[in-house]
Coordinates of C-alpha atoms in Angstrom, one line a residue:
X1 CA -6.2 -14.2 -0.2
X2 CA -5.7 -10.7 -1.3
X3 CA -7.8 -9.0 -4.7
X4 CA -6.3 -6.1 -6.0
X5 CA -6.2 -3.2 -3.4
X6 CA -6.5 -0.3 -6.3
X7 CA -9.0 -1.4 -9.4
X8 CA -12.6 -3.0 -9.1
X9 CA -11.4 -6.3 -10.6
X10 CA -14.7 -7.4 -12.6
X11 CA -13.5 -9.9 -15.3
X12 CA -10.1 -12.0 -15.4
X13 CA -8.6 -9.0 -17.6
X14 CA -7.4 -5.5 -16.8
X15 CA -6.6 -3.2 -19.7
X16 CA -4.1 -0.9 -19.3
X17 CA -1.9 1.5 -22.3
X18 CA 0.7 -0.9 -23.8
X19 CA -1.2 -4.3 -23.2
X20 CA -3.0 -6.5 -21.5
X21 CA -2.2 -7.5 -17.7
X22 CA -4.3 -11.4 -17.0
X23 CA -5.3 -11.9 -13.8
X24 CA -7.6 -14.4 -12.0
X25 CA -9.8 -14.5 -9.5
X26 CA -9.8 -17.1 -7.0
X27 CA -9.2 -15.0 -4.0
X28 CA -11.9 -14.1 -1.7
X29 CA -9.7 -11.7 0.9
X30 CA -10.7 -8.1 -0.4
X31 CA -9.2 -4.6 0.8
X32 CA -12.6 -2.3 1.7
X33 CA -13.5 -0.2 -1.1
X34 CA -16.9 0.9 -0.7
X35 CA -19.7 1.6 1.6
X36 CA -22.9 -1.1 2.2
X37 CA -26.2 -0.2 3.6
X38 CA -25.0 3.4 4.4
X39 CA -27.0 6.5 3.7
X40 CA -25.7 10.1 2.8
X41 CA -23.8 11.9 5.0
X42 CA -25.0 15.0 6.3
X43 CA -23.0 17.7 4.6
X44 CA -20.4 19.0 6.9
X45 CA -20.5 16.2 9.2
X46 CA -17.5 14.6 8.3
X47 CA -15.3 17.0 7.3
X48 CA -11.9 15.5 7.5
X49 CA -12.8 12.5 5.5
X50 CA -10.9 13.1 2.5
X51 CA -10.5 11.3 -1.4
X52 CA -6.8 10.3 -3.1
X53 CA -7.8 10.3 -6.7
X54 CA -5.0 9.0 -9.4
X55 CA -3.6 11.8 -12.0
X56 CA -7.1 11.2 -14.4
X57 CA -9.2 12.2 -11.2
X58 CA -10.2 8.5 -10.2
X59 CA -10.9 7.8 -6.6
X60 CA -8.8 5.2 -5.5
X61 CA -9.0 5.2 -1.9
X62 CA -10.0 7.2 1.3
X63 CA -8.0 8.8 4.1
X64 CA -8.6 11.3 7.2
X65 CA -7.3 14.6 8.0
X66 CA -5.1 14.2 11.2
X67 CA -2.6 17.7 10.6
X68 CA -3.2 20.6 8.2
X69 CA -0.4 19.3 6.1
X70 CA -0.7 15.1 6.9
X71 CA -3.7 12.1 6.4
X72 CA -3.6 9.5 8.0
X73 CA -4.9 6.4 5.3
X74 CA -4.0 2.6 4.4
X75 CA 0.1 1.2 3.8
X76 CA -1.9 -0.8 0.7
X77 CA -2.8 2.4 -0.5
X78 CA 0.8 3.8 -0.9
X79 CA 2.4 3.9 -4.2
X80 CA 2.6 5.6 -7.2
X81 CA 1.8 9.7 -7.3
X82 CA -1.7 11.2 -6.7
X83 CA -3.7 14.2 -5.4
X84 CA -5.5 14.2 -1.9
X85 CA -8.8 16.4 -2.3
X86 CA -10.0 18.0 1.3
X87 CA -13.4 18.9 1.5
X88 CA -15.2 17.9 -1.2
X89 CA -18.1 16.2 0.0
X90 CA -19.9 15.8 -3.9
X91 CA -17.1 14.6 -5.4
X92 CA -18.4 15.6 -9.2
X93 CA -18.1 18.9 -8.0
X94 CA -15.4 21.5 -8.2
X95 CA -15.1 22.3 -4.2
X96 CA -12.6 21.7 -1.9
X97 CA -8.9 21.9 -1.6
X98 CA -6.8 20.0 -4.1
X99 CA -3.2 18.9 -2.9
X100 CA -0.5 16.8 -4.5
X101 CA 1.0 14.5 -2.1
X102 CA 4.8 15.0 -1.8
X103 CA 5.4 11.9 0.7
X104 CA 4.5 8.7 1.7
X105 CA 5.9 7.3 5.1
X106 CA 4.4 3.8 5.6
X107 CA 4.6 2.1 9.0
X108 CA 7.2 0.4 9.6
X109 CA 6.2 -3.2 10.4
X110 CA 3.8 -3.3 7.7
X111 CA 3.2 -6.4 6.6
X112 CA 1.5 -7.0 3.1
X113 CA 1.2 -10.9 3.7
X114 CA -1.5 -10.9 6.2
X115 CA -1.8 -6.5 5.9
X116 CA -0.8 -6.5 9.5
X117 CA 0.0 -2.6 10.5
X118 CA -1.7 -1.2 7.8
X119 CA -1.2 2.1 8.1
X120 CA 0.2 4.7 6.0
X121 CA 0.7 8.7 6.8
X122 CA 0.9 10.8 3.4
X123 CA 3.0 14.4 4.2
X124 CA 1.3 17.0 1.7
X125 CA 3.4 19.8 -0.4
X126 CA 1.7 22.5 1.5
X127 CA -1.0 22.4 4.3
X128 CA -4.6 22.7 3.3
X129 CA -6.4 25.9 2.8
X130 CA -10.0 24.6 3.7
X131 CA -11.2 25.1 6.7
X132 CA -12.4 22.0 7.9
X133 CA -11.8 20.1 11.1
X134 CA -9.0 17.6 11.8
X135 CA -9.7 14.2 13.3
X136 CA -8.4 13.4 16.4
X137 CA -6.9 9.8 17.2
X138 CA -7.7 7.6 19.6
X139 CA -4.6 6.8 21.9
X140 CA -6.5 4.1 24.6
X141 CA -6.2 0.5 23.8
X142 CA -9.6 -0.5 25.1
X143 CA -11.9 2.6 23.4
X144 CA -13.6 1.4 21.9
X145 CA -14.9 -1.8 23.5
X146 CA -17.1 -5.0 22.0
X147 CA -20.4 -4.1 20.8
X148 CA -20.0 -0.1 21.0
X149 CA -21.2 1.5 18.1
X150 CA -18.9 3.1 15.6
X151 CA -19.3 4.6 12.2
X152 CA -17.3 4.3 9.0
X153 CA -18.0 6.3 6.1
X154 CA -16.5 6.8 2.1
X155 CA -16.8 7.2 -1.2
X156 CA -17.8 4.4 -4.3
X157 CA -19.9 1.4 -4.9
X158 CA -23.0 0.8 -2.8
X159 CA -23.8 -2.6 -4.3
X160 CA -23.1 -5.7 -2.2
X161 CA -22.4 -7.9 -5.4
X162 CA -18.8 -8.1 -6.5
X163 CA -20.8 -8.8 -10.4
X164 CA -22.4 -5.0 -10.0
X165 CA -21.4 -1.5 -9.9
X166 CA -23.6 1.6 -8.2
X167 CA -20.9 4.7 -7.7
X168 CA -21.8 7.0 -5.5
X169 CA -20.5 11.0 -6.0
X170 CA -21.9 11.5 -2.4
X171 CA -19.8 10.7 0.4
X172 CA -22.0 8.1 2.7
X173 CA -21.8 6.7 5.7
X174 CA -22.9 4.0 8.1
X175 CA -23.0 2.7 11.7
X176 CA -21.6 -0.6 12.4
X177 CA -20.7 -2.4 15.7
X178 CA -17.3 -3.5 17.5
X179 CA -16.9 -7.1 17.8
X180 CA -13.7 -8.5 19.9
X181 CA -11.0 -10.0 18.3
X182 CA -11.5 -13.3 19.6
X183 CA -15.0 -13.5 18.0
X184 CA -13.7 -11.9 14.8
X185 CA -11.0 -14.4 14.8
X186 CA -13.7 -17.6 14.9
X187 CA -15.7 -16.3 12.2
X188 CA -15.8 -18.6 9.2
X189 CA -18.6 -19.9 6.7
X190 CA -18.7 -20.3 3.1
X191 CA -18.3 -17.6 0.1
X192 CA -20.1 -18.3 -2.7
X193 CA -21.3 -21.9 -3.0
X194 CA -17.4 -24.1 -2.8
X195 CA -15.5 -21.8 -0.9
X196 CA -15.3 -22.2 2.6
X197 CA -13.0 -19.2 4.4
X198 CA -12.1 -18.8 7.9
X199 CA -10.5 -15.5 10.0
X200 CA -8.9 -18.0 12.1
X201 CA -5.0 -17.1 12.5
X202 CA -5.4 -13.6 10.7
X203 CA -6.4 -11.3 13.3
X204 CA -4.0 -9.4 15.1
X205 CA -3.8 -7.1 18.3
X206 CA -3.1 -4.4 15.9
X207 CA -6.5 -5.2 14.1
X208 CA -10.2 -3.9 15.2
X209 CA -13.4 -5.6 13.8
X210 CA -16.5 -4.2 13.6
X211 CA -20.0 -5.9 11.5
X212 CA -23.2 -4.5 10.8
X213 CA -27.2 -5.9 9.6
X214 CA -26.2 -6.0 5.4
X215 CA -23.8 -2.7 6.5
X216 CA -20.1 -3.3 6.0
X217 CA -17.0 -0.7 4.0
X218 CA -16.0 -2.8 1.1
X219 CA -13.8 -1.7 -2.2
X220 CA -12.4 3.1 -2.7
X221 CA -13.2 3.4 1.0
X222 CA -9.6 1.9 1.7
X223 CA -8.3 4.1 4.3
X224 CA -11.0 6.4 5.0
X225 CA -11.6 6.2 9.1
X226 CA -13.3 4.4 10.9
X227 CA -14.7 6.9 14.3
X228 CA -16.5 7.0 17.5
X229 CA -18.9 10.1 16.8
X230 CA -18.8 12.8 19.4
X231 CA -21.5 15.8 19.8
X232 CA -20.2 18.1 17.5
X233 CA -22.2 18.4 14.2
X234 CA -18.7 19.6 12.6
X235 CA -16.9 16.9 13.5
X236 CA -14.4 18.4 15.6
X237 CA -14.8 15.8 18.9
X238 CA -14.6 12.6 16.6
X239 CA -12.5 10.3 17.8
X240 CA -10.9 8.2 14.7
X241 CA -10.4 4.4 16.3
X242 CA -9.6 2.6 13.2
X243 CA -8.4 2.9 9.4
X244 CA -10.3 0.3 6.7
X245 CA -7.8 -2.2 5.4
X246 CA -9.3 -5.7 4.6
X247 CA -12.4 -8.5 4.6
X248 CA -13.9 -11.3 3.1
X249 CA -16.9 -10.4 0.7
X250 CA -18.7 -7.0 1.7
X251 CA -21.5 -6.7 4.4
X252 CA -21.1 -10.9 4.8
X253 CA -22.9 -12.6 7.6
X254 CA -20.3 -14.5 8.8
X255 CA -17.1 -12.4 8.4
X256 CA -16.5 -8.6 10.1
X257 CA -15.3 -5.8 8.4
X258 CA -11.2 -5.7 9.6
X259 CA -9.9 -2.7 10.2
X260 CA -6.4 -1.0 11.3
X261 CA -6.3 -0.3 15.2
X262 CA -5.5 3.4 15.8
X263 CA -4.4 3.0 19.5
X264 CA -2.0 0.1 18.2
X265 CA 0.0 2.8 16.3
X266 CA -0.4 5.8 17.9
X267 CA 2.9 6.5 19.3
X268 CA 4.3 5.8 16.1
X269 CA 1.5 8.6 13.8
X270 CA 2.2 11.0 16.9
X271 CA 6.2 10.9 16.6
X272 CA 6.2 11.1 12.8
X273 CA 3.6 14.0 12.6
X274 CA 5.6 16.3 15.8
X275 CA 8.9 15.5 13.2
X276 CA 7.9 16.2 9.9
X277 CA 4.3 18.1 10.2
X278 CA 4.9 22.3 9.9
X279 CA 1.8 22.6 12.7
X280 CA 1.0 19.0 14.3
X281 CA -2.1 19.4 16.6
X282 CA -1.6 20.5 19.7
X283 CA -3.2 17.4 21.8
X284 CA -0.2 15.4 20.5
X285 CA 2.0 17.7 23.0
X286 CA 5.1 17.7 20.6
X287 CA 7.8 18.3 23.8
X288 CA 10.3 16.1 25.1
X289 CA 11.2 16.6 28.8
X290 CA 14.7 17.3 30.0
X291 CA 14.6 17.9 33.4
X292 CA 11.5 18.7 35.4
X293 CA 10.6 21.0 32.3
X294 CA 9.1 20.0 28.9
X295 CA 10.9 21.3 25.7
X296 CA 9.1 21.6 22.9
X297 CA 10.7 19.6 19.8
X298 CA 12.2 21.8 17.4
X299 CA 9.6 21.8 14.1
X300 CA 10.3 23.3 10.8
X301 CA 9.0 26.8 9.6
X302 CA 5.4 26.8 8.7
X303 CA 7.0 28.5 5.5
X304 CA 9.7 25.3 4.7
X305 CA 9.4 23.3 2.1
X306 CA 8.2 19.6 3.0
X307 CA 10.9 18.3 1.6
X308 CA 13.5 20.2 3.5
X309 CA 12.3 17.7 6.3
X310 CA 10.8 14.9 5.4
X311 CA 14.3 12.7 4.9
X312 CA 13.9 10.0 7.3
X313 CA 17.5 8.6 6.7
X314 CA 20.2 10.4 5.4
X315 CA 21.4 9.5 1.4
X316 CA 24.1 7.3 1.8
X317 CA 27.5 9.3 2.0
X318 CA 31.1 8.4 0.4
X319 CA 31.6 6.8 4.5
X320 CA 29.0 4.1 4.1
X321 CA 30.8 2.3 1.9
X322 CA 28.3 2.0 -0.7
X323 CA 28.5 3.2 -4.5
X324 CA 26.0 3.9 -6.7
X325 CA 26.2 1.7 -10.2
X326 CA 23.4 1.4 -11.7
X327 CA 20.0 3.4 -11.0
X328 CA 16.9 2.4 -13.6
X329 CA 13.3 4.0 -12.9
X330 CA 11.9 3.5 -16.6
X331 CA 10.5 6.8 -16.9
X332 CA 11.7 6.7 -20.8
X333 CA 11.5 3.0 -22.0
X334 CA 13.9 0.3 -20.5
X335 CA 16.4 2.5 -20.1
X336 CA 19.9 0.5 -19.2
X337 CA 17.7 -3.0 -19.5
X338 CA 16.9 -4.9 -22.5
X339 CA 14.5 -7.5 -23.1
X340 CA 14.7 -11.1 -23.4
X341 CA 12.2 -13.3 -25.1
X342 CA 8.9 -12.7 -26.2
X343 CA 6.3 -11.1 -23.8
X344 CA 8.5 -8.8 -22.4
X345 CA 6.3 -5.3 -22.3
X346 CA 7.1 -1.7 -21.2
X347 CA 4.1 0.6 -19.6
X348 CA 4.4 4.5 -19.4
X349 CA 1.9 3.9 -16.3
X350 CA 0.0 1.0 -15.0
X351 CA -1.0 -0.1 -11.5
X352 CA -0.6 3.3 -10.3
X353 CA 3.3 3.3 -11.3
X354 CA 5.3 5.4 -14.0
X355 CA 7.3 3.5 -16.2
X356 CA 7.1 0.0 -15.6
X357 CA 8.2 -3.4 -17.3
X358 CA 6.6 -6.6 -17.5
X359 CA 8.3 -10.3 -17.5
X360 CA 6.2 -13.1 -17.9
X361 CA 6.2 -17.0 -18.2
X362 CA 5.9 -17.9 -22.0
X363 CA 7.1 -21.7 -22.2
X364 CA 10.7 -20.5 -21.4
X365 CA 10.2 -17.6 -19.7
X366 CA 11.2 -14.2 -20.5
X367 CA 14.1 -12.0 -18.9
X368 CA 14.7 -8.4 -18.2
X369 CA 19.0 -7.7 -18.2
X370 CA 21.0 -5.2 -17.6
X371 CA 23.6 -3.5 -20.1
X372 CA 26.9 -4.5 -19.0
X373 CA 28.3 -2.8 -16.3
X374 CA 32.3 -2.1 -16.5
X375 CA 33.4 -1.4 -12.5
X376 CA 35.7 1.1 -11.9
X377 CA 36.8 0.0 -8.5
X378 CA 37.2 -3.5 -6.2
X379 CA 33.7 -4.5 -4.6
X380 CA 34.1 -6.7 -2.1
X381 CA 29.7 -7.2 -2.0
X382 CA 26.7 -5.8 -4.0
X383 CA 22.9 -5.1 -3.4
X384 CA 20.1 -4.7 -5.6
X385 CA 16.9 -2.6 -4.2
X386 CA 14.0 -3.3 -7.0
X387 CA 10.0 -2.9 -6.6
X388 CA 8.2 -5.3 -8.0
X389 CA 4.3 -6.5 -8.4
X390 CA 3.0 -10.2 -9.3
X391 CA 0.0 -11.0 -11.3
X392 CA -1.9 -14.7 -11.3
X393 CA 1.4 -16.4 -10.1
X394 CA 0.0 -19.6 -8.6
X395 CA 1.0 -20.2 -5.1
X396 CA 4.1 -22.9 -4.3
X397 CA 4.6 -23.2 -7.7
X398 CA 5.4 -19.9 -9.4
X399 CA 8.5 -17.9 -8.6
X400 CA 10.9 -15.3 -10.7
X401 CA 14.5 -14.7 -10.0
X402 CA 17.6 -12.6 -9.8
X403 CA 20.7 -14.0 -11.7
X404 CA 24.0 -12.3 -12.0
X405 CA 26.8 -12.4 -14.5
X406 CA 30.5 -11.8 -14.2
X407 CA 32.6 -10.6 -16.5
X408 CA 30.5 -12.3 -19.2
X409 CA 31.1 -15.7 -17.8
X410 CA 27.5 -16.8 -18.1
X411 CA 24.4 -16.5 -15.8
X412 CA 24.5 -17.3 -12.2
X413 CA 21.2 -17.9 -10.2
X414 CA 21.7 -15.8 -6.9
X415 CA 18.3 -15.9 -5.4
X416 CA 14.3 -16.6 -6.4
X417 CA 11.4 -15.6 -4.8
X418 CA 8.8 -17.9 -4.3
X419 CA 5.3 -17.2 -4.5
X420 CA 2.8 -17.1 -1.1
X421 CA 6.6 -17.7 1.2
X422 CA 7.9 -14.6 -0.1
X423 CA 4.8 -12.8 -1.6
X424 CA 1.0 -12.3 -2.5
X425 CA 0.1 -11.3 -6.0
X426 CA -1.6 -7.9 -6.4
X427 CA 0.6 -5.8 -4.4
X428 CA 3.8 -3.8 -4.7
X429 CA 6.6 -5.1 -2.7
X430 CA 10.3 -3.1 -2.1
X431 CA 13.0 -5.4 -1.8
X432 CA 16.9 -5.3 -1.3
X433 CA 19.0 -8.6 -1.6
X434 CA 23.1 -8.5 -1.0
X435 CA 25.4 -10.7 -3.4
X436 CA 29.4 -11.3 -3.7
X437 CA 30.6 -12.7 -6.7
X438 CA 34.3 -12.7 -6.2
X439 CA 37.2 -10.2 -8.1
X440 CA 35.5 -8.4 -11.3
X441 CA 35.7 -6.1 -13.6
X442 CA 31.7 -6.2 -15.4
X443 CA 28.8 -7.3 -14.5
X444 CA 25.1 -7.8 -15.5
X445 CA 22.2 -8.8 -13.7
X446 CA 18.6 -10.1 -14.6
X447 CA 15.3 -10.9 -13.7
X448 CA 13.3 -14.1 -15.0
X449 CA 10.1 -15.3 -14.9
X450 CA 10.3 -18.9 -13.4
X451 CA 6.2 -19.6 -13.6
X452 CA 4.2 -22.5 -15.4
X453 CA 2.2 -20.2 -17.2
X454 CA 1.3 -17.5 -19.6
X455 CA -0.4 -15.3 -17.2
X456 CA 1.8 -15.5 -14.8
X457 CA 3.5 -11.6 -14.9
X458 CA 5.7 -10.0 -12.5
X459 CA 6.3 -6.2 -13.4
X460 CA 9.2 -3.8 -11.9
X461 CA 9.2 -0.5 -11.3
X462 CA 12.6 0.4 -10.2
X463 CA 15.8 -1.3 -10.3
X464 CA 18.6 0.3 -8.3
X465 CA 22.3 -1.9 -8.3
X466 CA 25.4 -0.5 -5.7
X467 CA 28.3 -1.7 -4.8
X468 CA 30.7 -2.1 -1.7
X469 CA 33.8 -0.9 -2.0

């Protein structure tokens, strides 16, 4: 039930250099993107509240400062590489701090199927030079409580109709109010005048709701925070209680605004920001105890690089077994793939990806297939780890799949993928699938379209083959 998370989807089309992606829209499940009802902010107030804009300066989501160096935003924001601005509160202006992000670590048991856990903590290359306040997150599992007043705030459209666009440069806010999970869970009415939609069955205990009177987030204000306001006109006693990640329709009568629960991850945020931040704050008490005595956690040098710490697992080593064969990211064309059948397209960037390449149903479907492979050793199993994004497949009926091919012996199918079981359209997914196919000395793989029709796409973004020795 899921629009796309990162474009304002307005007509069944979406241009984008190289061709034409088709979608449809029969979806009603939305990720927030922009603020209803609100008014401006008052300059200053919400400091931490920051913009990830795309390389052409595009706002594509919110997030909130939680570390000098680390923002806390949305898991279906992640992909793809962009700037975070800090404390630029007119965003046509030239203020603030600009920083590239150098890592995404999304948590993990997020679950793009029903966006349970949707969270997502982006490490920058250097810590911030504005001086504005961090956010601090809230850790107890019953702050805030059912009809407590919170406030959400963000950048973009301030129109409630999904047919009409009114940007807004200024970052706004607006206060809404908690409603328990068991009520958000009942809601359920109609959208528009044939669809009838229902919460029932997708709120979790990591999920927060909160409504307000024709006031709601909605689509560009995915991530931003969602805060219990303190005293401090500079923001500094906030308390941040929730991230926006989904709804149906914006500001809707029936249906809440859903939101990612803070408290439900905060062990999690805390233990990744002590690891890999160079100066986490200092209510997260970044110790262990040994003893009677606490220890505090060795850190890196405010001075390191990021990335001489931001490794969460080791590259794989000569003892795990595994060798690289084939590595594809399509930074320069299709690289070691080739196209087969008609329809088959490569973008220098689309959906917020460099290089990618498109399959698509067209009567027989079209392939993407690896050059032959000639293995220089015994492999006793493979694995392929791919990223890939559907568009308009139709749901128990659409599917694409891997085949492989030994030794030029013809295709074998190993596995498909079957759309709504094993995943939503609109939404990058990482997979990894393990294969044995017996004593060999070549071998090929490829990806087909198995859909009923011609706007049914599924793109890849990298393609990464090893083998077990």
């Amino acid at each position: 039930m899921k629009i796309l998370d990162r474009l304002l989807v307005l007509s069944p089309f979406t241009f984008v250099s190289g061709g034409l992606i088709r979608r449809r829209q029969t979806e009603q499940r939305i990720f927030k993107e922009r603020i209803i009802g609100g008014f401006r902010a008052p300059i200053g107030r919400f400091p931490y509240a920051v913009s990830l804009q795309s390389p052409d300066g595009a706002l594509f989501c919110g997030g909130s400062l939680i570390a000098p160096d680390v923002v806390l935003s949305a898991a279906h924001c992640a992909g793809g590489s962009y700037d975070v601005v800090i404390g630029r509160y007119d965003l046509g202006s030239g203020e603030g701090d600009v920083v590239p992000m150098q890592r995404e670590v999304t948590h993990p048991e997020y679950n793009p199927s029903n966006t349970d856990n949707d969270f997502n903590l982006i490490f920058l290359d250097r810590p911030t030079t504005a001086a504005v306040a961090i956010v601090k997150l809230n850790k107890e599992s019953f702050v805030p409580s059912a009809q407590d007043p919170v406030t959400v705030m963000g950048w973009g459209d301030t129109a409630q109709s999904d047919f009409v666009q009114e940007l807004s440069d200024i970052l706004r806010s607006v206060q809404v109010t908690v409603v328990s999970n068991d009520e958000c869970a009942a809601s359920r009415g109609w959208v528009g005048w044939f669809n009838y939609q229902s919460y029932e069955g997708s709120i979790t205990q990591n999920m927060l709701c909160a409504r307000g009177s024709n006031a709601d987030s909605c689509q560009g204000d995915s991530g931003g925070p969602l805060v219990v306001e303190g005293s401090d006109p500079s923001g500094a006693d906030d308390l941040q209680v929730g991230v926006v990640s989904w709804g149906i329709g914006c500001a809707n009568s029936e249906f809440p605004g859903v939101y990612s629960r803070i408290s439900a991850a905060y062990e999690w945020i805390r233990s990744e920001v002590c690891s890999r931040s160079s100066d986490p704050p200092s209510y997260f008490q970044c110790y262990s105890v040994e003893g009677d005595s606490p220890v505090p956690v060795p850190l890196p040098s405010a001075t390191a690089p990021l990335s001489a710490f931001t490794a969460t697992t080791p590259p794989p080593s000569p003892r795990d077994g595994w060798a690289d064969i084939l590595e594809e990211n399509f930074d320069g064309n299709f690289g070691q793939f080739n196209a087969g059948g008609v329809d088959v397209m490569y973008y220098p960037s689309v959906m917020k990806r460099n290089g990618v390449v498109r399959i698509q149903n067209n009567g027989e479907g079209s392939t993407l297939y690896s050059n032959k492979l000639t293995l220089d050793r015994s492999f006793s199993r493979f694995r392929v780890t791919f990223s890939f994004y559907s568009n308009s497949m139709e749901i128990f009926s659409d599917s694409f799949c891997l085949d492989v091919m030994a030794d030029e012996a013809g295709w074998t199918e190993e596995k498909c993928w079957l759309s709504f079981f094993d995943f939503r359209n609109d939404q990058w997914y990482d997979e990894t699938v393990e294969f044995t196919v017996g004593r060999a000395d070549s071998l090929r793989i490829r990806f087909r379209c198995a859909a009923t029709s011609e706007y049914d796409d599924v793109l890849f973004d990298t393609v990464k083959l090893e083998g077990y020795a």
